[in-house]
Coordinates of C-alpha atoms (C1' of nucleotides) in Angstrom, one line a residue:
Chain P
M1 CA 102.2 93.1 65.8
I2 CA 100.6 96.5 67.1
A3 CA 99.2 96.4 70.5
P4 CA 95.6 98.4 71.3
S5 CA 96.3 101.4 73.3
T6 CA 92.7 102.2 74.2
Y7 CA 90.4 100.1 76.3
D8 CA 87.8 100.1 73.4
A9 CA 90.2 98.9 70.8
L10 CA 91.6 96.3 73.1
R11 CA 88.1 95.1 73.6
D12 CA 87.5 94.8 69.9
E13 CA 90.8 93.0 69.5
L14 CA 89.8 90.6 72.3
A15 CA 86.5 89.7 70.6
S16 CA 87.6 89.5 67.0
R17 CA 90.5 87.4 67.7
H18 CA 88.8 85.2 70.2
D19 CA 88.1 82.2 67.9
E20 CA 91.9 82.1 67.0
L21 CA 92.9 81.6 70.7
S22 CA 94.3 78.8 72.6
K23 CA 92.2 77.3 75.4
R24 CA 93.8 79.2 78.2
L25 CA 94.1 82.5 76.4
K26 CA 90.4 82.4 75.4
Q27 CA 89.8 81.9 79.4
I28 CA 91.6 84.9 79.9
A29 CA 90.1 86.9 77.3
E30 CA 86.6 86.0 78.7
Y31 CA 87.9 86.8 82.3
A32 CA 89.2 90.0 81.1
L33 CA 86.1 91.2 79.3
D34 CA 84.0 90.2 82.5
N35 CA 86.1 91.7 85.1
P36 CA 88.1 94.8 83.6
N37 CA 88.3 96.2 87.1
D38 CA 90.4 93.3 88.0
M39 CA 92.5 93.6 85.1
A40 CA 93.2 97.0 85.9
L41 CA 94.0 96.8 89.9
E42 CA 95.2 93.5 90.8
T43 CA 98.3 92.1 90.6
V44 CA 99.4 89.1 88.2
S45 CA 99.1 86.3 90.8
E46 CA 95.9 87.6 92.1
I47 CA 94.4 87.7 88.6
A48 CA 95.7 84.4 87.8
E49 CA 94.3 82.7 90.8
R50 CA 90.6 84.4 90.1
A51 CA 90.9 83.4 86.7
G52 CA 91.9 79.7 87.5
V53 CA 95.4 80.0 85.1
Q54 CA 99.0 80.3 85.7
P55 CA 100.7 84.0 86.1
S56 CA 102.8 82.9 83.2
S57 CA 99.9 82.5 81.0
L58 CA 98.7 86.1 81.8
I59 CA 102.1 87.3 80.2
R60 CA 102.0 85.2 77.3
F61 CA 98.3 86.6 76.9
A62 CA 99.7 90.3 77.1
K63 CA 102.5 89.2 74.5
A64 CA 100.1 87.7 72.3
F65 CA 98.2 90.9 71.9
G66 CA 101.5 92.8 71.0
Y67 CA 102.3 94.1 74.5
S68 CA 106.0 94.1 75.8
G69 CA 104.4 92.4 79.0
F70 CA 101.3 92.3 81.3
S71 CA 102.1 95.6 83.0
E72 CA 102.0 97.3 80.0
M73 CA 98.7 95.9 78.9
Q74 CA 97.4 96.7 82.5
K75 CA 97.9 100.4 81.6
V76 CA 95.2 100.4 79.2
F77 CA 92.7 98.7 81.7
R78 CA 93.8 101.4 84.1
S79 CA 93.2 104.3 81.7
H80 CA 89.9 103.1 81.1
L81 CA 89.1 103.0 84.8
V82 CA 90.1 106.7 85.3
E83 CA 88.0 108.0 82.2
N84 CA 85.0 105.8 83.0
G85 CA 84.6 107.2 86.4
S86 CA 84.8 110.9 85.3
N87 CA 82.3 110.3 82.8
Y88 CA 80.1 108.9 85.3
K89 CA 80.5 111.9 87.7
E90 CA 80.0 114.4 85.3
R91 CA 76.8 112.9 84.2
I92 CA 75.6 112.9 87.8
R93 CA 76.6 116.4 88.1
S94 CA 74.9 117.5 84.7
L95 CA 71.8 115.7 86.1
G96 CA 71.5 117.5 89.4
R97 CA 71.9 120.7 87.6
D98 CA 70.2 121.1 84.5
D99 CA 66.7 119.5 85.2
S100 CA 65.1 121.7 82.7
C101 CA 65.4 120.2 78.9
Q102 CA 68.9 120.6 78.1
S103 CA 69.4 116.8 79.1
N104 CA 68.7 115.2 75.7
S105 CA 71.6 113.5 75.7
S106 CA 70.5 109.7 75.8
S107 CA 72.7 108.8 78.1
V108 CA 71.3 111.2 80.6
V109 CA 67.9 109.5 79.6
L110 CA 69.6 106.3 80.7
D111 CA 70.4 107.5 84.1
D112 CA 66.8 108.9 84.6
F113 CA 65.4 105.2 83.8
I114 CA 67.9 103.5 85.9
D115 CA 67.1 106.0 88.8
G116 CA 63.5 105.1 88.0
G117 CA 63.8 101.5 88.1
I118 CA 65.8 101.4 91.3
A119 CA 63.1 103.5 92.9
A120 CA 60.4 101.2 91.6
L121 CA 62.3 98.2 93.1
N122 CA 62.8 99.7 96.3
N123 CA 59.0 100.8 96.7
L124 CA 58.0 97.4 95.5
R125 CA 60.0 95.8 98.5
E126 CA 58.1 98.1 100.8
V127 CA 54.6 97.8 99.6
L128 CA 54.4 94.2 98.7
N129 CA 52.5 92.1 101.4
P130 CA 54.4 88.9 101.7
E131 CA 51.3 87.3 102.9
K132 CA 49.7 88.0 99.4
L133 CA 52.7 86.6 97.7
E134 CA 52.1 83.4 99.8
Q135 CA 48.4 83.6 99.0
A136 CA 49.3 83.7 95.2
V137 CA 51.6 81.0 95.4
E138 CA 49.2 78.8 97.0
A139 CA 46.5 79.4 94.5
L140 CA 48.9 78.7 91.8
V141 CA 50.4 75.6 93.2
D142 CA 47.0 74.0 93.2
A143 CA 46.1 75.0 89.8
D144 CA 45.7 72.5 86.8
V145 CA 46.5 75.1 84.1
I146 CA 47.5 78.5 84.6
Y147 CA 45.6 81.0 82.4
L148 CA 47.8 84.2 81.8
T149 CA 46.4 87.2 80.5
A150 CA 47.5 90.8 80.0
Q151 CA 47.5 93.5 77.1
R152 CA 49.6 96.3 75.7
R153 CA 52.5 97.3 77.9
S154 CA 51.7 94.7 80.4
F155 CA 51.6 91.6 77.8
P156 CA 55.5 91.3 77.8
I157 CA 55.0 90.4 81.7
A158 CA 52.2 87.7 80.6
S159 CA 54.8 86.6 77.9
Y160 CA 57.7 86.3 80.3
L161 CA 55.4 84.3 82.6
S162 CA 54.6 82.1 80.0
Y163 CA 57.9 81.2 78.8
A164 CA 59.2 81.0 82.9
L165 CA 56.1 78.7 84.0
A166 CA 56.7 76.3 81.1
Q167 CA 60.5 75.8 82.6
L168 CA 58.8 74.6 85.7
D169 CA 56.7 72.3 83.8
K170 CA 53.7 73.8 84.9
R171 CA 51.0 74.0 82.0
C172 CA 49.8 77.3 81.0
V173 CA 47.8 79.0 78.3
L174 CA 48.8 82.7 77.1
I175 CA 45.6 84.3 76.2
D176 CA 47.1 87.0 74.1
G177 CA 44.3 88.0 71.8
N178 CA 46.0 86.8 68.8
G179 CA 43.8 86.6 65.9
G180 CA 41.3 88.8 67.7
M181 CA 40.1 85.4 69.5
F182 CA 41.0 86.8 73.1
F183 CA 37.7 85.3 74.6
E184 CA 37.7 82.3 72.4
Q185 CA 41.4 81.4 74.2
A186 CA 40.0 82.0 77.3
R187 CA 36.7 79.5 76.9
S188 CA 38.6 76.6 77.7
I189 CA 39.0 77.7 81.4
R190 CA 37.2 75.7 83.8
P191 CA 37.4 74.9 87.7
G192 CA 40.8 73.6 88.7
D193 CA 42.2 76.0 86.8
V194 CA 43.3 79.6 87.8
L195 CA 43.5 82.9 86.0
L196 CA 46.5 85.2 86.4
A197 CA 45.7 88.5 84.9
I198 CA 48.0 91.8 84.6
S199 CA 47.0 95.1 83.7
F200 CA 47.6 98.7 85.0
K201 CA 45.7 101.8 84.4
S202 CA 44.4 102.3 82.1
Y203 CA 43.1 99.2 82.5
A204 CA 42.7 96.8 79.2
A205 CA 38.7 96.5 78.9
E206 CA 39.1 92.7 77.8
V207 CA 41.1 91.9 80.6
V208 CA 38.7 93.6 83.0
Q209 CA 36.0 91.8 81.6
L210 CA 37.6 88.4 81.9
V211 CA 38.7 88.6 85.3
K212 CA 35.2 89.5 86.0
E213 CA 33.8 86.5 84.1
T214 CA 36.5 84.0 85.4
K215 CA 35.7 85.1 88.8
S216 CA 31.8 84.6 88.6
K217 CA 32.2 81.1 87.4
D218 CA 33.9 80.4 91.0
I219 CA 37.4 80.2 89.3
P220 CA 40.5 81.6 91.5
V221 CA 42.1 84.6 89.9
V222 CA 45.3 85.9 90.9
S223 CA 46.2 89.4 89.4
I224 CA 49.0 92.0 89.3
S225 CA 48.0 95.4 89.1
D226 CA 48.6 98.9 90.4
G227 CA 46.4 99.3 93.5
I228 CA 43.4 98.3 95.6
L229 CA 41.5 100.5 93.4
S230 CA 41.9 98.8 90.2
P231 CA 39.2 96.7 88.6
L232 CA 41.5 93.8 88.7
A233 CA 41.8 94.0 92.4
Q234 CA 38.0 94.3 93.2
H235 CA 37.7 91.1 91.4
S236 CA 40.5 89.0 92.4
D237 CA 41.0 86.8 95.1
V238 CA 44.7 87.9 95.5
C239 CA 46.2 91.2 93.9
L240 CA 49.8 91.9 94.0
E241 CA 50.1 95.6 93.8
V242 CA 53.2 97.2 92.1
E243 CA 53.7 101.0 91.3
E244 CA 55.8 101.8 88.5
V245 CA 57.7 104.8 88.5
E246 CA 57.0 106.9 85.3
V247 CA 59.7 108.9 83.6
H248 CA 59.7 110.9 80.8
A249 CA 56.1 110.0 80.2
F250 CA 57.1 106.1 79.8
R251 CA 56.5 103.7 82.5
S252 CA 59.2 101.1 83.6
L253 CA 58.6 97.5 83.7
S254 CA 61.5 96.5 86.2
A255 CA 59.3 96.2 89.1
S256 CA 56.6 94.3 87.5
M257 CA 59.0 91.9 85.8
T258 CA 60.7 91.3 89.1
L259 CA 57.6 90.6 90.8
A260 CA 56.7 88.2 88.0
L261 CA 60.0 86.5 88.4
T262 CA 59.8 86.3 92.1
L263 CA 56.2 84.6 91.7
V264 CA 57.6 82.1 89.3
V265 CA 60.6 81.1 91.5
A266 CA 58.4 80.9 94.6
L267 CA 56.0 78.9 92.9
G268 CA 58.9 76.5 91.7
R269 CA 59.9 76.1 95.2
A270 CA 56.3 75.4 96.2
L271 CA 55.9 72.8 93.3
D272 CA 59.3 71.2 94.6
Q273 CA 58.3 70.7 98.1
A274 CA 54.8 69.4 97.3
A275 CA 56.6 66.8 95.1
Chain E
M1 CA 95.5 105.6 115.6
I2 CA 92.8 104.0 113.4
A3 CA 93.2 104.5 109.7
P4 CA 90.3 105.5 107.6
S5 CA 88.8 102.6 105.7
T6 CA 86.8 104.4 103.1
Y7 CA 87.8 107.4 100.5
D8 CA 85.5 109.8 102.1
A9 CA 86.6 109.2 105.7
L10 CA 90.0 109.4 104.5
R11 CA 89.2 112.7 103.0
D12 CA 87.7 114.3 106.0
E13 CA 90.9 113.2 108.2
L14 CA 93.1 114.7 105.1
A15 CA 91.1 118.0 105.6
S16 CA 90.4 118.2 109.5
R17 CA 94.2 117.3 110.3
H18 CA 95.6 119.5 107.8
D19 CA 96.5 122.4 109.8
E20 CA 98.6 120.3 112.3
L21 CA 100.5 118.6 109.6
S22 CA 104.3 119.3 109.0
K23 CA 105.0 121.3 105.8
R24 CA 106.0 118.1 103.9
L25 CA 102.7 116.1 105.0
K26 CA 100.8 119.3 104.1
Q27 CA 102.3 119.2 100.7
I28 CA 101.2 115.6 100.2
A29 CA 97.7 116.1 101.6
E30 CA 97.2 118.6 99.0
Y31 CA 98.5 116.8 96.1
A32 CA 96.6 113.8 97.4
L33 CA 93.1 115.7 97.6
D34 CA 93.9 117.3 94.2
N35 CA 94.8 114.0 92.2
P36 CA 93.4 111.1 93.8
N37 CA 93.4 109.1 90.7
D38 CA 97.4 109.3 90.8
M39 CA 97.3 108.5 94.7
A40 CA 95.3 105.3 93.4
L41 CA 97.3 104.2 90.5
E42 CA 100.8 105.5 90.5
T43 CA 103.9 103.9 92.2
V44 CA 105.4 105.6 95.3
S45 CA 108.1 107.4 93.5
E46 CA 105.9 108.5 90.7
I47 CA 103.7 110.1 93.1
A48 CA 106.9 111.5 95.1
E49 CA 108.2 112.9 92.0
R50 CA 105.0 114.6 90.8
A51 CA 104.3 116.1 94.2
G52 CA 107.8 117.3 94.5
V53 CA 108.8 115.2 97.8
Q54 CA 110.9 112.2 98.8
P55 CA 109.3 108.5 98.4
S56 CA 109.8 108.3 102.1
S57 CA 107.7 110.9 102.8
L58 CA 104.8 109.3 101.3
I59 CA 105.3 106.3 103.7
R60 CA 105.4 108.7 106.7
F61 CA 102.4 110.5 105.4
A62 CA 100.6 107.1 105.2
K63 CA 101.6 106.2 108.8
A64 CA 100.6 109.7 109.9
F65 CA 97.1 108.5 109.2
G66 CA 97.4 105.2 110.9
Y67 CA 98.2 102.9 107.9
S68 CA 100.9 100.4 108.0
G69 CA 102.6 101.6 104.8
F70 CA 101.6 103.6 101.5
S71 CA 100.2 100.5 100.1
E72 CA 97.5 100.1 102.8
M73 CA 96.7 103.7 102.1
Q74 CA 96.6 103.4 98.4
K75 CA 93.8 100.5 98.5
V76 CA 91.4 103.2 99.9
F77 CA 92.0 105.4 96.8
R78 CA 91.7 102.1 94.6
S79 CA 88.5 100.9 96.2
H80 CA 87.0 104.3 95.4
L81 CA 88.0 104.4 91.7
V82 CA 86.0 101.1 91.3
E83 CA 83.2 101.6 94.0
N84 CA 81.0 103.5 91.8
G85 CA 78.5 100.7 92.3
S86 CA 80.3 98.1 91.4
N87 CA 80.8 95.4 94.1
Y88 CA 78.4 94.2 91.5
K89 CA 80.1 90.9 90.8
E90 CA 80.3 90.3 94.2
R91 CA 77.0 91.0 95.2
I92 CA 75.6 88.7 92.7
R93 CA 77.8 85.9 93.5
S94 CA 76.4 86.0 97.2
L95 CA 72.9 86.1 95.9
G96 CA 73.2 83.2 93.9
R97 CA 75.1 81.4 96.4
D98 CA 72.9 81.1 99.4
D99 CA 70.4 78.5 97.4
S100 CA 71.0 76.5 100.4
C101 CA 67.1 76.4 100.7
Q102 CA 67.1 78.2 104.3
S103 CA 65.6 81.0 102.3
N104 CA 62.4 79.3 101.4
S105 CA 60.3 82.2 102.2
S106 CA 58.8 83.8 99.0
S107 CA 59.8 87.3 100.4
V108 CA 63.3 86.4 100.9
V109 CA 63.1 85.4 97.2
L110 CA 61.6 88.7 96.4
D111 CA 64.3 90.6 98.3
D112 CA 67.1 88.7 96.3
F113 CA 65.7 89.6 93.2
I114 CA 65.1 93.2 94.0
D115 CA 68.7 93.5 95.1
G116 CA 70.0 91.8 92.0
G117 CA 67.8 94.2 89.8
I118 CA 69.2 97.2 91.6
A119 CA 72.6 96.0 91.0
A120 CA 71.9 95.0 87.3
L121 CA 70.8 98.5 86.8
N122 CA 73.7 100.1 88.5
N123 CA 75.9 97.8 86.3
L124 CA 73.9 99.0 83.3
R125 CA 74.8 102.6 83.9
E126 CA 78.7 101.7 84.2
V127 CA 79.2 99.4 81.5
L128 CA 76.8 101.1 78.5
N129 CA 78.8 103.0 76.3
P130 CA 76.7 106.3 75.6
E131 CA 78.3 106.6 72.1
K132 CA 76.9 103.2 71.4
L133 CA 73.7 104.3 72.5
E134 CA 73.7 107.2 70.2
Q135 CA 74.8 105.0 67.2
A136 CA 72.0 102.8 67.8
V137 CA 69.5 105.5 67.9
E138 CA 71.0 107.3 64.8
A139 CA 70.7 103.9 63.0
L140 CA 66.9 103.4 64.1
V141 CA 66.1 107.2 63.2
D142 CA 66.6 106.5 59.6
A143 CA 65.3 103.2 59.4
D144 CA 62.0 102.8 57.3
V145 CA 60.7 99.8 59.1
I146 CA 62.2 98.2 62.3
Y147 CA 61.9 94.4 62.6
L148 CA 62.4 93.1 65.8
T149 CA 63.3 89.8 66.7
A150 CA 64.0 87.7 69.9
Q151 CA 63.1 84.3 71.1
R152 CA 62.2 82.7 74.6
R153 CA 63.5 84.6 77.5
S154 CA 64.2 87.8 75.6
F155 CA 61.1 87.5 73.4
P156 CA 59.1 90.1 76.3
I157 CA 61.8 92.7 75.5
A158 CA 60.8 92.5 71.7
S159 CA 57.1 92.5 72.3
Y160 CA 57.3 95.8 74.7
L161 CA 59.7 97.4 71.9
S162 CA 56.9 96.8 69.4
Y163 CA 54.6 98.4 71.5
A164 CA 56.4 101.1 72.6
L165 CA 57.7 102.1 68.8
A166 CA 54.1 101.7 67.8
Q167 CA 53.6 104.5 70.5
L168 CA 56.0 106.7 68.5
D169 CA 54.4 106.1 65.0
K170 CA 57.6 104.4 64.3
R171 CA 56.7 101.3 62.0
C172 CA 57.8 98.1 62.8
V173 CA 57.3 94.4 62.4
L174 CA 57.6 91.8 65.3
I175 CA 59.1 88.4 64.1
D176 CA 58.1 86.4 66.8
G177 CA 58.0 83.0 64.7
N178 CA 54.5 82.6 65.2
G179 CA 53.2 79.7 63.5
G180 CA 56.7 78.6 62.4
M181 CA 57.3 81.3 60.2
F182 CA 60.3 82.9 61.7
F183 CA 62.2 83.4 58.4
E184 CA 59.1 83.9 56.2
Q185 CA 58.3 86.9 58.5
A186 CA 61.8 88.1 58.0
R187 CA 61.8 87.8 54.2
S188 CA 60.0 91.3 53.6
I189 CA 63.1 93.3 55.3
R190 CA 64.8 95.1 52.6
P191 CA 67.5 98.1 52.5
G192 CA 66.4 101.1 54.3
D193 CA 64.9 98.9 57.3
V194 CA 66.9 98.1 60.2
L195 CA 67.1 95.0 62.4
L196 CA 66.7 94.7 66.1
A197 CA 67.8 91.7 67.6
I198 CA 67.8 90.8 71.1
S199 CA 69.3 87.5 72.6
F200 CA 71.3 86.2 75.4
K201 CA 73.4 83.1 75.9
S202 CA 72.5 80.5 75.1
Y203 CA 71.8 82.3 71.7
A204 CA 68.5 81.6 70.0
A205 CA 69.8 79.7 66.7
E206 CA 67.2 81.5 64.7
V207 CA 68.0 85.0 65.7
V208 CA 71.8 84.3 65.2
Q209 CA 71.0 83.3 61.6
L210 CA 68.8 86.0 60.8
V211 CA 71.5 88.5 62.1
K212 CA 73.9 86.7 59.9
E213 CA 71.7 86.6 57.0
T214 CA 70.7 90.5 57.4
K215 CA 74.3 91.7 57.8
S216 CA 75.3 90.0 54.8
K217 CA 72.5 92.1 52.9
D218 CA 74.0 94.9 54.0
I219 CA 71.1 95.8 56.1
P220 CA 72.0 97.7 59.6
V221 CA 72.0 95.3 62.5
V222 CA 71.5 96.9 65.8
S223 CA 71.4 94.3 68.7
I224 CA 71.2 94.1 72.6
S225 CA 73.0 91.2 74.1
D226 CA 75.2 90.2 77.0
G227 CA 78.8 91.2 75.8
I228 CA 81.2 91.5 72.9
L229 CA 81.6 87.9 72.5
S230 CA 78.2 87.3 71.8
P231 CA 77.5 86.1 68.1
L232 CA 75.3 88.9 68.1
A233 CA 77.9 91.5 68.6
Q234 CA 80.1 89.8 66.1
H235 CA 77.7 90.4 63.1
S236 CA 76.0 93.6 64.3
D237 CA 76.7 97.4 63.4
V238 CA 76.2 98.1 67.2
C239 CA 75.7 95.9 69.9
L240 CA 74.3 97.5 73.4
E241 CA 75.6 95.3 76.0
V242 CA 73.8 94.2 79.1
E243 CA 74.8 91.8 82.0
E244 CA 71.8 90.3 83.6
V245 CA 71.9 89.1 86.9
E246 CA 71.0 85.5 87.7
V247 CA 69.6 84.6 90.9
H248 CA 68.1 81.2 91.8
A249 CA 69.0 80.2 88.6
F250 CA 66.5 82.7 86.8
R251 CA 67.9 85.9 85.1
S252 CA 65.9 89.0 85.8
L253 CA 65.1 91.2 82.8
S254 CA 65.3 94.5 84.4
A255 CA 68.6 96.0 83.2
S256 CA 67.3 94.7 79.4
M257 CA 63.9 96.2 79.9
T258 CA 65.2 99.6 81.1
L259 CA 67.8 99.6 78.1
A260 CA 64.8 99.1 76.0
L261 CA 62.9 101.7 77.3
T262 CA 65.9 104.2 77.3
L263 CA 66.2 103.3 73.5
V264 CA 62.8 104.0 72.5
V265 CA 62.6 107.5 74.6
A266 CA 66.0 108.6 73.0
L267 CA 64.8 107.5 69.7
G268 CA 61.4 109.4 70.1
R269 CA 63.2 112.4 70.8
A270 CA 65.6 112.1 68.1
L271 CA 62.3 111.6 65.8
D272 CA 61.1 114.9 67.2
Q273 CA 64.0 116.7 66.6
A274 CA 64.2 115.4 62.9
A275 CA 60.8 116.6 62.5
Chain S
dA1 C1' 99.8 55.1 66.5
dC2 C1' 103.6 58.1 65.6
dA3 C1' 106.6 62.3 65.1
dC4 C1' 106.0 66.9 65.4
dA5 C1' 104.5 71.4 67.1
dA6 C1' 102.1 74.5 70.1
dA7 C1' 100.5 75.2 74.6
dT8 C1' 100.9 74.9 79.3
dG9 C1' 102.5 74.5 84.1
dG10 C1' 105.5 75.8 87.7
dA11 C1' 109.9 76.8 89.6
dA12 C1' 113.7 79.9 88.9
dT13 C1' 115.2 84.6 88.0
dA14 C1' 115.1 89.6 87.4
dT15 C1' 113.0 93.5 88.2
dA16 C1' 110.8 96.9 90.1
dA17 C1' 108.7 99.0 94.0
dA18 C1' 107.6 99.7 98.9
dT19 C1' 109.7 100.6 103.1
dT20 C1' 113.8 101.2 106.6
dC21 C1' 117.4 103.4 108.3
dT22 C1' 120.6 107.1 109.4
dA23 C1' 123.1 111.4 108.5
dT24 C1' 121.8 115.7 108.3
dA25 C1' 118.7 119.8 108.4
dA26 C1' 115.3 122.6 110.5
dA27 C1' 112.2 123.9 114.4
dA28 C1' 111.0 124.4 119.2
dG29 C1' 112.5 125.5 124.0
dG30 C1' 115.0 127.2 127.4
Chain H
dC1 C1' 122.7 131.1 121.3
dC2 C1' 122.9 126.5 122.2
dT3 C1' 120.5 122.1 123.3
dT4 C1' 117.1 118.9 122.4
dT5 C1' 113.4 117.4 119.6
dT6 C1' 111.2 116.6 115.5
dA7 C1' 111.3 116.3 110.2
dT8 C1' 113.4 115.4 106.1
dA9 C1' 116.5 113.6 102.3
dG10 C1' 118.5 110.1 100.0
dA11 C1' 120.8 105.8 100.1
dA12 C1' 120.6 100.9 101.5
dT13 C1' 117.6 97.0 102.2
dT14 C1' 113.6 94.4 102.1
dT15 C1' 109.5 92.7 99.9
dA16 C1' 106.6 92.2 96.6
dT17 C1' 105.6 91.4 91.8
dA18 C1' 106.4 90.5 86.7
dT19 C1' 109.0 87.9 83.7
dT20 C1' 111.6 83.9 81.8
dC21 C1' 112.8 79.2 81.2
dC22 C1' 112.4 74.6 80.5
dA23 C1' 110.3 70.2 81.3
dT24 C1' 105.7 68.1 80.5
dT25 C1' 101.3 67.8 78.5
dT26 C1' 98.3 68.6 74.9
dG27 C1' 96.9 68.7 70.3
dT28 C1' 97.3 68.1 65.3
dG29 C1' 98.9 66.3 60.9
dT30 C1' 100.4 61.9 58.8

DNA sequence: ACACAAATGGAATATAAATTCTATAAAAGG
DNA sequence: CCTTTTATAGAATTTATATTCCATTTGTGT
């Protein structure tokens, strides 16, 4: 039995042998994969307690993977802690330095998007008006059926909403334009329903038109869009504004997705209270 | 005398009091600033030897800065090692916990999701292996057609990928199970193509099955999932791991979406270079 | 349902590490 | 140059931690 000497090798071993492990050992393997930092820094008894096992199990665990004892295995986790940290710092350094175009490594791209996503989320916190959110929830609580519509880049948000609303046992119809039947799908909307439309510039023509038509029938429209000047905002009862950050010519969806999620959870609570 | 409780505070203290220190303590201060990792991970006697001093000097050193002993000072160095954003687990735990119902205002819900989303993004930065990202990009660059598959909560990610890949003029097929034709849609996949599968626990059975089948045909599989123990990871050539935060019983998609976006942009660059 | 093997919990033990103590050495002050 | 104070080295001690061992439980095959 030869013990893995690198963190990655150990992870692979943990995964590939996971099935053949006994109950406790499985439990430890899962804890180790979830909390590598604990494995690196904490003492045997502390880890044992957190993972809900006996200290001796940790030693048996280490031995099952070929180490002479827990301490030897811990070294592997520790080495990773050091390597990883320096990687990260180097990336940060290179990010600040050469913002020209040398940074073509994908991991630098990742850093950019992560920073962008964080910025977008912070921005969301600042600009979103809590009253509007409440208004949107109120409108949706009373809806008989929620009609969802979005196209292109925004479509995944509507798609997610359709999944999440179903979880809440809230009836909804996703107008996805499948089979070229965008307006046909929307035709069954009627008083008592609510349209929830999502679109960002450049605004999908079908969505804008549907919003206008629905509004003119006096059916409530809630929208998620990118500012008060959006054609959706003009014709909606409530418009929740999100500003997504653009990085490398692609726009993130973090903020919009988070808003969608919030809307769903807030709606879920409101529904619970109503019942 | 009050002991610095953060790494940065300690560094400042070491620097500012450097002049007034005795010979040995100076020596140790310099070693500590040069080798913070050693200070965090090694034992007193090991550090003593490397720094060329006596073990007892290290204890005096720690006490000179207000700590009860060396171990207490070491905690500060250790926390720095981990603190690259990973109070993650704890922050998330605290978010999930206060479902007491006190926080019934929607804006509190929003704040929780924003915090959760930010934490998930920071975590993504730490745990994503850059090499795996490169591998994934390489596999996708060479693909004739990219087949995308995901179900339920993950579906919006595949949906977004299908939109974004089309923008890159990369051919792709979205296996969405529309019309109950999940496996029928997948039938046309063949050597030269690549399957990109996305699923989180509890893993959609169809997606898992499709991944297995595809792999057994020797067609490359790239997956996005939630850890090395995922059935997707087991049967993929490359698995990109994302840990999503669960707040209020709903899981955010910020990190997964950001990863998807990164993959697309990195792929776009790779395609440009190839041409 | 029984016997056998494997796994587990928890106390007991061994090991290693941190800390204290004291004799000695270096520095400071007169 | 001697005395007093402070710092240091190294051994001794204490404390913390890892590891072993064995009785008990859990699982498995007949």
